[in-house]
Amino acid sequence: MEGRTKSLKGHRIAAIVGTSAMCFAAWILFTWSTDPKELITGAVVAIVVGCFTGRMLVKDNAFYFFNPIHFFVLIYYWFVVLFSEIVKANWDVAKRVFKRDMGVNPGVIRVPTKRNTYYGLAFLANAITLTPGTITMATAESCGENGEEEVWLYIHWLDVKTTDREAAGEMIKGRLEKWIGRI
Amino acid sequence: MSLALRIVIDVCIFVGAFFALAGTIGVIRMPDTYCRMQASTCIATMGVIGVAIGTLLYAICVEKNAAMAVKIGVVMAFVLFTNPISGHALCKGAYRRGLRPKRPMVIDDFKEDDPYDE
Amino acid sequence: MMTELLIFAIFFVFLALLLFMRMIKGPNAVDRALTADAIEILLTTALMLYAVYSGRSGYLDIALVVALLGFIGTVLIARYIGGRL
């Protein structure tokens, strides 16, 4: 009990420090000056914001992205993997818009996924919504036959090519899920 | 300013403008609400990315203004982070409202086991 | 000076005006909210172009505020439509 409360307190302080550091970095980026008055104001505001919102925002390890390997994988994922997926999907939708009959057959399909942490699921849902042609509508959890937990994503798909759920998940998620698993 | 840089900036902004035009025509022409939502994602991703890359190059190489470049990056990141969230919210709100397209969907899993059905 | 920046900014505003057509015609409230979101993003882009053209970074602050207010408004309308506010 003693150790648990202590670790909880340490976790909370780590959350506050991480959030404050992020806020201060954003402040420096946005004001872009080294005037000491501005820096002091920014530090005070960042610490106040961190004290109030640190507990709400951070639920896992607070210093996860301060590790350079995770950070570079995240950068690579954003600028190479996600960007190429967005360009491909955009080109597909743009071609479809200029056709005469547009060839849309929309549908809502349920797709299984393996990610179980909150952040992984949020990343995956945001990436799916950010590529045009697919929008995540909701997530749901259910117990499978063997007792393990299953997570489903409900996805509105502009052009339903197959109604098989596994194959559709493979077509929609593709590379995204693999790279999010690596972060 | 060299001519090559000018051409590169123009191409970036032109790509953004083309995809924004495609998204606009999509919003006007698409048959039902959910499809219009898909087309408006096109504006928010590729239009913003193209224009932001072009103006970022202009601000760095021509104006040599670091604060402006950072602000352009912040605006782009903000739009790209918040657009999916409003997309989820609108799509789920429309479905919970009971809005269905005129032509029936090919497959509709959300209807048979709606997890939020009270 | 690059005049094409200004031309592209005017083009984006023209696209926003085109979207007003759908906003007037839109059969239901979700269409109107969606179109308002798209118009706000187009205006953000036009403001970015004009800020770079005129060399003043004040317009970028306005663009950020427009994007922020548009996002909050869209989420609020979506929650209202969905029946949970």
CSV table of N, CA, C and O in Angstrom, one decimal, chain C residues 32-77:
chain,number,residue,atom,x,y,z
C,32,ARG,N,-24.9,21.2,-43.2
C,32,ARG,CA,-24.5,22.5,-43.0
C,32,ARG,C,-23.3,22.7,-42.1
C,32,ARG,O,-22.4,23.4,-42.3
C,33,ALA,N,-23.3,21.8,-41.0
C,33,ALA,CA,-22.2,21.9,-40.1
C,33,ALA,C,-20.9,21.5,-40.8
C,33,ALA,O,-19.8,22.1,-40.7
C,34,LEU,N,-21.0,20.4,-41.7
C,34,LEU,CA,-19.9,19.9,-42.4
C,34,LEU,C,-19.3,20.9,-43.4
C,34,LEU,O,-18.1,21.2,-43.5
C,35,THR,N,-20.3,21.6,-44.1
C,35,THR,CA,-19.8,22.6,-45.0
C,35,THR,C,-19.2,23.8,-44.3
C,35,THR,O,-18.2,24.4,-44.8
C,36,ALA,N,-19.7,24.2,-43.1
C,36,ALA,CA,-19.1,25.3,-42.4
C,36,ALA,C,-17.7,24.9,-42.0
C,36,ALA,O,-16.8,25.8,-42.0
C,37,ASP,N,-17.5,23.7,-41.6
C,37,ASP,CA,-16.1,23.2,-41.2
C,37,ASP,C,-15.2,23.3,-42.4
C,37,ASP,O,-14.1,23.9,-42.3
C,38,ALA,N,-15.7,22.9,-43.6
C,38,ALA,CA,-14.8,23.0,-44.8
C,38,ALA,C,-14.5,24.4,-45.2
C,38,ALA,O,-13.4,24.7,-45.6
C,39,ILE,N,-15.5,25.3,-45.0
C,39,ILE,CA,-15.3,26.7,-45.4
C,39,ILE,C,-14.3,27.3,-44.4
C,39,ILE,O,-13.4,28.1,-44.9
C,40,GLU,N,-14.3,26.9,-43.2
C,40,GLU,CA,-13.4,27.5,-42.2
C,40,GLU,C,-12.0,27.0,-42.5
C,40,GLU,O,-11.0,27.8,-42.5
C,41,ILE,N,-11.8,25.8,-43.0
C,41,ILE,CA,-10.5,25.3,-43.3
C,41,ILE,C,-10.0,26.0,-44.6
C,41,ILE,O,-8.8,26.4,-44.7
C,42,LEU,N,-10.9,26.2,-45.6
C,42,LEU,CA,-10.4,27.0,-46.8
C,42,LEU,C,-10.0,28.4,-46.4
C,42,LEU,O,-9.1,28.9,-47.0
C,43,LEU,N,-10.8,29.0,-45.5
C,43,LEU,CA,-10.4,30.4,-45.1
C,43,LEU,C,-9.0,30.4,-44.4
C,43,LEU,O,-8.2,31.4,-44.6
C,44,THR,N,-8.8,29.4,-43.6
C,44,THR,CA,-7.5,29.3,-42.9
C,44,THR,C,-6.4,29.2,-44.0
C,44,THR,O,-5.3,29.9,-43.8
C,45,THR,N,-6.6,28.4,-45.0
C,45,THR,CA,-5.6,28.3,-46.0
C,45,THR,C,-5.4,29.6,-46.8
C,45,THR,O,-4.2,30.0,-47.0
C,46,ALA,N,-6.5,30.3,-47.1
C,46,ALA,CA,-6.3,31.6,-47.8
C,46,ALA,C,-5.6,32.6,-46.9
C,46,ALA,O,-4.8,33.4,-47.4
C,47,LEU,N,-5.9,32.6,-45.6
C,47,LEU,CA,-5.2,33.5,-44.7
C,47,LEU,C,-3.7,33.2,-44.7
C,47,LEU,O,-2.9,34.1,-44.6
C,48,MET,N,-3.3,31.9,-44.7
C,48,MET,CA,-1.9,31.6,-44.7
C,48,MET,C,-1.2,32.1,-45.9
C,48,MET,O,-0.2,32.7,-45.9
C,49,LEU,N,-1.9,32.0,-47.1
C,49,LEU,CA,-1.3,32.5,-48.3
C,49,LEU,C,-1.1,34.0,-48.3
C,49,LEU,O,-0.1,34.5,-48.7
C,50,TYR,N,-2.2,34.7,-47.8
C,50,TYR,CA,-2.1,36.1,-47.8
C,50,TYR,C,-1.1,36.6,-46.8
C,50,TYR,O,-0.4,37.6,-47.0
C,51,ALA,N,-0.9,35.9,-45.6
C,51,ALA,CA,0.1,36.3,-44.7
C,51,ALA,C,1.5,36.2,-45.3
C,51,ALA,O,2.3,37.2,-45.2
C,52,VAL,N,1.8,35.2,-46.1
C,52,VAL,CA,3.1,35.0,-46.7
C,52,VAL,C,3.2,36.1,-47.8
C,52,VAL,O,4.3,36.7,-47.9
C,53,TYR,N,2.2,36.4,-48.5
C,53,TYR,CA,2.2,37.4,-49.6
C,53,TYR,C,2.6,38.8,-49.0
C,53,TYR,O,3.4,39.5,-49.5
C,54,SER,N,1.9,39.1,-47.9
C,54,SER,CA,2.1,40.5,-47.4
C,54,SER,C,3.2,40.6,-46.5
C,54,SER,O,3.6,41.7,-46.1
C,55,GLY,N,3.8,39.4,-46.0
C,55,GLY,CA,4.9,39.5,-45.1
C,55,GLY,C,4.6,39.8,-43.7
C,55,GLY,O,5.5,40.1,-42.9
C,56,ARG,N,3.4,39.8,-43.3
C,56,ARG,CA,3.0,40.1,-41.9
C,56,ARG,C,2.6,38.8,-41.2
C,56,ARG,O,1.7,38.1,-41.8
C,57,SER,N,3.2,38.4,-40.1
C,57,SER,CA,2.8,37.2,-39.5
C,57,SER,C,1.6,37.3,-38.6
C,57,SER,O,1.1,36.4,-38.0
C,58,GLY,N,1.0,38.5,-38.5
C,58,GLY,CA,-0.2,38.7,-37.7
C,58,GLY,C,-1.4,37.9,-38.3
C,58,GLY,O,-2.2,37.4,-37.6
C,59,TYR,N,-1.4,37.8,-39.6
C,59,TYR,CA,-2.5,37.0,-40.3
C,59,TYR,C,-2.4,35.6,-39.9
C,59,TYR,O,-3.5,34.9,-39.9
C,60,LEU,N,-1.2,35.0,-39.6
C,60,LEU,CA,-1.2,33.6,-39.2
C,60,LEU,C,-1.8,33.4,-37.8
C,60,LEU,O,-2.4,32.4,-37.6
C,61,ASP,N,-1.7,34.4,-36.9
C,61,ASP,CA,-2.4,34.3,-35.7
C,61,ASP,C,-3.9,34.2,-35.9
C,61,ASP,O,-4.6,33.4,-35.3
C,62,ILE,N,-4.4,35.1,-36.8
C,62,ILE,CA,-5.8,35.0,-37.1
C,62,ILE,C,-6.2,33.7,-37.7
C,62,ILE,O,-7.3,33.1,-37.4
C,63,ALA,N,-5.3,33.1,-38.5
C,63,ALA,CA,-5.6,31.8,-39.1
C,63,ALA,C,-5.8,30.8,-38.0
C,63,ALA,O,-6.7,29.9,-38.1
C,64,LEU,N,-4.9,30.8,-37.1
C,64,LEU,CA,-4.9,29.8,-36.0
C,64,LEU,C,-6.2,30.0,-35.2
C,64,LEU,O,-6.8,29.0,-34.8
C,65,VAL,N,-6.6,31.2,-34.9
C,65,VAL,CA,-7.8,31.4,-34.1
C,65,VAL,C,-9.0,31.0,-34.9
C,65,VAL,O,-9.9,30.3,-34.3
C,66,VAL,N,-9.0,31.2,-36.2
C,66,VAL,CA,-10.2,30.7,-37.0
C,66,VAL,C,-10.3,29.2,-37.0
C,66,VAL,O,-11.3,28.6,-36.8
C,67,ALA,N,-9.1,28.5,-37.1
C,67,ALA,CA,-9.1,27.1,-37.1
C,67,ALA,C,-9.6,26.6,-35.7
C,67,ALA,O,-10.4,25.6,-35.7
C,68,LEU,N,-9.2,27.2,-34.6
C,68,LEU,CA,-9.5,26.8,-33.3
C,68,LEU,C,-11.0,26.9,-33.1
C,68,LEU,O,-11.7,26.0,-32.6
C,69,LEU,N,-11.6,28.1,-33.5
C,69,LEU,CA,-13.0,28.3,-33.2
C,69,LEU,C,-13.8,27.4,-34.1
C,69,LEU,O,-14.9,26.9,-33.7
C,70,GLY,N,-13.4,27.2,-35.3
C,70,GLY,CA,-14.1,26.3,-36.2
C,70,GLY,C,-14.2,24.8,-35.6
C,70,GLY,O,-15.2,24.2,-35.6
C,71,PHE,N,-13.1,24.4,-35.1
C,71,PHE,CA,-13.0,23.0,-34.5
C,71,PHE,C,-14.0,23.0,-33.3
C,71,PHE,O,-14.8,22.0,-33.2
C,72,ILE,N,-13.9,23.9,-32.4
C,72,ILE,CA,-14.8,23.9,-31.2
C,72,ILE,C,-16.2,23.9,-31.6
C,72,ILE,O,-17.1,23.2,-31.1
C,73,GLY,N,-16.6,24.8,-32.6
C,73,GLY,CA,-18.0,24.9,-33.0
C,73,GLY,C,-18.5,23.6,-33.7
C,73,GLY,O,-19.6,23.2,-33.4
C,74,THR,N,-17.6,23.0,-34.5
C,74,THR,CA,-18.0,21.8,-35.1
C,74,THR,C,-18.3,20.7,-34.1
C,74,THR,O,-19.3,19.9,-34.2
C,75,VAL,N,-17.4,20.5,-33.1
C,75,VAL,CA,-17.6,19.5,-32.2
C,75,VAL,C,-18.8,19.7,-31.3
C,75,VAL,O,-19.6,18.8,-31.0
C,76,LEU,N,-19.1,21.0,-31.0
C,76,LEU,CA,-20.3,21.3,-30.2
C,76,LEU,C,-21.6,21.0,-31.0
C,76,LEU,O,-22.5,20.4,-30.5
C,77,ILE,N,-21.6,21.4,-32.3
C,77,ILE,CA,-22.8,21.1,-33.1
C,77,ILE,C,-23.0,19.6,-33.2
C,77,ILE,O,-24.1,19.1,-33.2
